[in-house]
Tab-separated table of C-alpha atoms in Angstrom:
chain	number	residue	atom	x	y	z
A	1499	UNK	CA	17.446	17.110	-15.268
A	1500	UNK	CA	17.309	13.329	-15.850
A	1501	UNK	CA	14.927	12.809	-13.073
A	1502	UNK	CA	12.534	15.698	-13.813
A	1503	UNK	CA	12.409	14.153	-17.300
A	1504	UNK	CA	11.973	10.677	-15.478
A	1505	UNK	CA	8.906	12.452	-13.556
A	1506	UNK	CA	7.503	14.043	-16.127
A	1507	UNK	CA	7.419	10.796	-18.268
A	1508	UNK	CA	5.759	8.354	-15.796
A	1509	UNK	CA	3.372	10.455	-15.071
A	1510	UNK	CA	2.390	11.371	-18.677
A	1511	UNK	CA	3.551	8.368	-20.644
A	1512	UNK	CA	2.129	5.606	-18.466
A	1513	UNK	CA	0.268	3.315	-21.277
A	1514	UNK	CA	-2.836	2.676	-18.936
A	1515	UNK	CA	-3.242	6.701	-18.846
A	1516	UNK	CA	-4.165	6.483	-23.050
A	1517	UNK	CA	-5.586	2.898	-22.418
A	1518	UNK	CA	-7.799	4.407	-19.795
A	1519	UNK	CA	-8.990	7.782	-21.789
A	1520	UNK	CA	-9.465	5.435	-24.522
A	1521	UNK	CA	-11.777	3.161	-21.686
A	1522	UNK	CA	-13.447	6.248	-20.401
A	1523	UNK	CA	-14.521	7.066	-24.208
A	1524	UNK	CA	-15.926	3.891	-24.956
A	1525	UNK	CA	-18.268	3.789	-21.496
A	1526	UNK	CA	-19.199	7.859	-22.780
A	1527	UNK	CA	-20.649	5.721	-25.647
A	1528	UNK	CA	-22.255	3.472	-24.454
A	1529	UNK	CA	-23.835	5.895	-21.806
A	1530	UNK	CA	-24.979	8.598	-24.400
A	1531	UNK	CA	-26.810	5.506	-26.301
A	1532	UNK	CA	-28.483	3.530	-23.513
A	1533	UNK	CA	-30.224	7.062	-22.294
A	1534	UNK	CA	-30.797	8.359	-26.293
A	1535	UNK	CA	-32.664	4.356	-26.226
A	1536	UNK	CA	-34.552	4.815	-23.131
A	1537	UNK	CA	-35.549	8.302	-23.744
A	1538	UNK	CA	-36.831	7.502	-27.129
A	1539	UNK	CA	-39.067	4.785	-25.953
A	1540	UNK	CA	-40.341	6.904	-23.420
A	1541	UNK	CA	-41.883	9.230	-26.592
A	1542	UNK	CA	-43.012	6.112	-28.345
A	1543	UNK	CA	-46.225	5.547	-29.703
A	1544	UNK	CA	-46.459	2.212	-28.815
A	1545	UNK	CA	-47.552	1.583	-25.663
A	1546	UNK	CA	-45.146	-1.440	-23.907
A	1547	UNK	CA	-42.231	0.343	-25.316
A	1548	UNK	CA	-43.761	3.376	-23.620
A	1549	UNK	CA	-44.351	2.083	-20.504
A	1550	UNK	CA	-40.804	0.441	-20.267
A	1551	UNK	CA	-39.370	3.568	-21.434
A	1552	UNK	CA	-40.995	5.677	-18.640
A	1553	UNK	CA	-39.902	3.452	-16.391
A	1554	UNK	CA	-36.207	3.463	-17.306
A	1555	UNK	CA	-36.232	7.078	-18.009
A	1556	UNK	CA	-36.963	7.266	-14.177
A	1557	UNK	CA	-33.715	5.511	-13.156
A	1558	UNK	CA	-31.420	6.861	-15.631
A	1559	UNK	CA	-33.165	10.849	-14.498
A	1560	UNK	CA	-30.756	10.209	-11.558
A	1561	UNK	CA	-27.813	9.634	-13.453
A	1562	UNK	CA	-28.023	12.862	-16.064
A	1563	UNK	CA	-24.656	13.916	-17.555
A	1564	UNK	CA	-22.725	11.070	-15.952
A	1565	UNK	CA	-20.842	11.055	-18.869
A	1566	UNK	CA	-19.517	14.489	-18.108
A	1567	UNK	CA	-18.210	13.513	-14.470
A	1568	UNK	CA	-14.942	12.918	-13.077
A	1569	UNK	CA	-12.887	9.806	-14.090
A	1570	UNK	CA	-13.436	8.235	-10.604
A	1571	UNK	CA	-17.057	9.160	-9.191
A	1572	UNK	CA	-17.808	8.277	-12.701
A	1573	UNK	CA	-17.036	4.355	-12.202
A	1574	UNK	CA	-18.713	3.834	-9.258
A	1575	UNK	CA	-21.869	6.020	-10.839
A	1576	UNK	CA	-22.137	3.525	-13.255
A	1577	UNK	CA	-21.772	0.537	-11.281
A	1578	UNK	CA	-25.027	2.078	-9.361
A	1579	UNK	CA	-26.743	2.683	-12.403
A	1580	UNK	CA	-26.257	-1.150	-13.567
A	1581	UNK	CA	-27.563	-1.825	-10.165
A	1582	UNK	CA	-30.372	-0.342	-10.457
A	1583	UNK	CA	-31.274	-1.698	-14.376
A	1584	UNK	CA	-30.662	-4.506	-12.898
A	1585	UNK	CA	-33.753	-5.357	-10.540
A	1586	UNK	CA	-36.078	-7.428	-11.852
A	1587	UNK	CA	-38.396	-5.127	-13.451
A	1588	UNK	CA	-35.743	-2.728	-14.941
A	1589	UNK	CA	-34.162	-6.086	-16.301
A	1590	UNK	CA	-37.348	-6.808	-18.017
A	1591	UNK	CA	-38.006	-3.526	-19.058
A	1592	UNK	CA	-34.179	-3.314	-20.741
A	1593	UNK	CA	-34.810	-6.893	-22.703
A	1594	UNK	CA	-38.272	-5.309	-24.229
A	1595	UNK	CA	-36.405	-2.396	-25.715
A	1596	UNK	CA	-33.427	-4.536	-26.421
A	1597	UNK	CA	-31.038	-1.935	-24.589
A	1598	UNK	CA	-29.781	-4.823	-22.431
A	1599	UNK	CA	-26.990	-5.497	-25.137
A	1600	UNK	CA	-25.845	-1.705	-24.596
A	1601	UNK	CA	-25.871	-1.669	-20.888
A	1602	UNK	CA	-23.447	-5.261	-21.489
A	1603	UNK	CA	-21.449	-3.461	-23.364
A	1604	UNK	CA	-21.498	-0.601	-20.631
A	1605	UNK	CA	-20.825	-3.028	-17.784
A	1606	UNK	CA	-17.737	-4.919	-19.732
A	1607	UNK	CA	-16.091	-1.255	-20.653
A	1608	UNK	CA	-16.845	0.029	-16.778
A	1609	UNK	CA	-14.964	-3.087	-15.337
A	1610	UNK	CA	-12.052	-3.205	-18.295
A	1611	UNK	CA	-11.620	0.534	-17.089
A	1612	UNK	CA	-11.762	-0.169	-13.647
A	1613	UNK	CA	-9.314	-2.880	-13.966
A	1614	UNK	CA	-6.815	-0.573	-15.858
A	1615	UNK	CA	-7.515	1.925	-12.949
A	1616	UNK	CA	-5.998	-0.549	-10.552
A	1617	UNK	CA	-3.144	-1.865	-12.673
A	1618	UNK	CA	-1.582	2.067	-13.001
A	1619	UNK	CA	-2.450	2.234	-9.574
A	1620	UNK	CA	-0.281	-0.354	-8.160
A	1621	UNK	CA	2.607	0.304	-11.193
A	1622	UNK	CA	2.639	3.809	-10.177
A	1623	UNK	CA	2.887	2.560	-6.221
A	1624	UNK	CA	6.341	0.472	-6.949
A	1625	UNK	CA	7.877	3.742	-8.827
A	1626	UNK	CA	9.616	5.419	-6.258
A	1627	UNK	CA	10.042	8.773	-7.623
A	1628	UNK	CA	10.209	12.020	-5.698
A	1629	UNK	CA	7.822	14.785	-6.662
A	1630	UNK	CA	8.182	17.009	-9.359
A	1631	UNK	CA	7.935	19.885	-7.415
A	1632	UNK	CA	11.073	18.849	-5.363
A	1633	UNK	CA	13.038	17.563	-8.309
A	1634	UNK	CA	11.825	21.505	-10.492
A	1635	UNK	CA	12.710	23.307	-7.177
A	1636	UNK	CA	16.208	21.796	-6.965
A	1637	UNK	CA	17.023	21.915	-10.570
A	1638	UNK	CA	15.912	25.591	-10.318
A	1639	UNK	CA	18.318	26.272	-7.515
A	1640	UNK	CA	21.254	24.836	-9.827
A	1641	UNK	CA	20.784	26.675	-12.856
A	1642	UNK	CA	20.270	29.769	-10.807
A	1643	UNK	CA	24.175	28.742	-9.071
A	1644	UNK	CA	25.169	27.782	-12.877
A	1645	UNK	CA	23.858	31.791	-14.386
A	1646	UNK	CA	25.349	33.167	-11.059
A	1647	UNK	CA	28.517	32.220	-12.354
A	1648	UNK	CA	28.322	32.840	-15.488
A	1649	UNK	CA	27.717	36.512	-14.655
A	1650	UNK	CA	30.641	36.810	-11.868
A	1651	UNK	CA	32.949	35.360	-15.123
A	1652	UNK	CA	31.595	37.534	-17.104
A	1653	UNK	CA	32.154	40.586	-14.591
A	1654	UNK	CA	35.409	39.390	-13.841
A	1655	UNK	CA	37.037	38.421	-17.183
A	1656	UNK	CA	40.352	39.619	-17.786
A	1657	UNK	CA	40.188	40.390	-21.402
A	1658	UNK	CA	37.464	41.902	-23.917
A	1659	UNK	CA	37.707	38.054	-25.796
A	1660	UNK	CA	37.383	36.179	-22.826
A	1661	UNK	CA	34.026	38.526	-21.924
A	1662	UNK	CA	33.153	37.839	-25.626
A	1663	UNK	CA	33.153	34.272	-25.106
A	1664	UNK	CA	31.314	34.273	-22.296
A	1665	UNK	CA	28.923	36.675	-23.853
A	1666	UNK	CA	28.635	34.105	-26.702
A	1667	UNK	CA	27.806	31.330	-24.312
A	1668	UNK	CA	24.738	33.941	-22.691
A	1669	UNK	CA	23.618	34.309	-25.981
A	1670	UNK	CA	23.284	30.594	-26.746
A	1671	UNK	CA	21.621	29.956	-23.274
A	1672	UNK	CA	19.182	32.870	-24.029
A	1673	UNK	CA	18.289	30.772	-27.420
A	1674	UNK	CA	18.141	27.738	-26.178
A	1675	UNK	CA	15.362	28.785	-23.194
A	1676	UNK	CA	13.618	30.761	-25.580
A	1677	UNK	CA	13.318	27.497	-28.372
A	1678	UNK	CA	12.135	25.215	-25.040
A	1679	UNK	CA	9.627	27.955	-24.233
A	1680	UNK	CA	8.703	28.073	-27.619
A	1681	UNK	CA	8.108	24.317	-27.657
């Protein structure tokens, strides 16, 4: 039981797991701002900002609802699309709208959560830890031994207070899986 806990815990309580949700938030952010930016000056009355806006609303096109993928196609997605805001006339496109400072702010939070990425990674490579599935299977297997038992002694008790007990002891087991299943 100790180990499943163990399991259980690393996997769920590792601080780069809330550090990296946290991460993936903050590049969300920045994503959803840099396209509302670009796709405003694409609608804008003034012409430059127009023009730079259509432009940049041609790169980011490819990248629509990045901010809904996966964790890990997600970093290298962005990585592309900084790439790609990067050329030379994207770059000066991105200072005339003043949405460089955004896609900054993008490119820090992308390589923070890449770098948090790698630091679980290699934590979680030194744990040596069998699965969970093997550790629930063989915990399973004992408590099935353990209520086998407890029904033989319970079939085989000598006296009405000795089946009581044991009855007792059912009882309590019965409550305390029904309180865990509860929680």
């Amino acid at each position: 039981i100790k180990t499943e806990e163990d399991v259980v815990r690393e996997t769920r309580a590792a601080k780069e797991s809330e550090a990296l949700r946290d991460k993936d938030a903050e590049r969300n952010e920045c994503l959803t701002g840099l396209f509302q930016e670009i796709r405003q000056a694409a609608r804008s009355p003034i012409v430059a900002r127009r023009e730079s806006g259509l432009l940049l609303k041609t790169i980011i096109d490819a990248y629509k609802g990045l901010q809904h993928q996966r964790r890990s196609g997600k970093t290298a997605h962005i990585s592309a699309l900084l790439a790609d805001l990067s050329t030379t006339e994207a770059a000066e496109a991105m200072e005339l709208l003043g949405t460089a400072a955004i896609a900054n702010l993008l490119r820090q939070a992308n390589g923070e959560f890449n770098d948090l990425r790698e630091a679980r990674s290699t934590l979680a490579a030194g744990i040596d830890l069998p699965t969970s599935q093997h550790v629930r299977g063989a915990n399973d297997r004992m408590a099935d031994a353990i209520f086998h038992h407890i029904e033989v002694a319970y079939t085989m008790a000598a006296t009405d207070s000795d089946r009581q007990d044991i009855g007792d002891l059912i009882d309590q087991i019965n409550q305390r899986t029904r309180e865990a299943k509860a929680t």
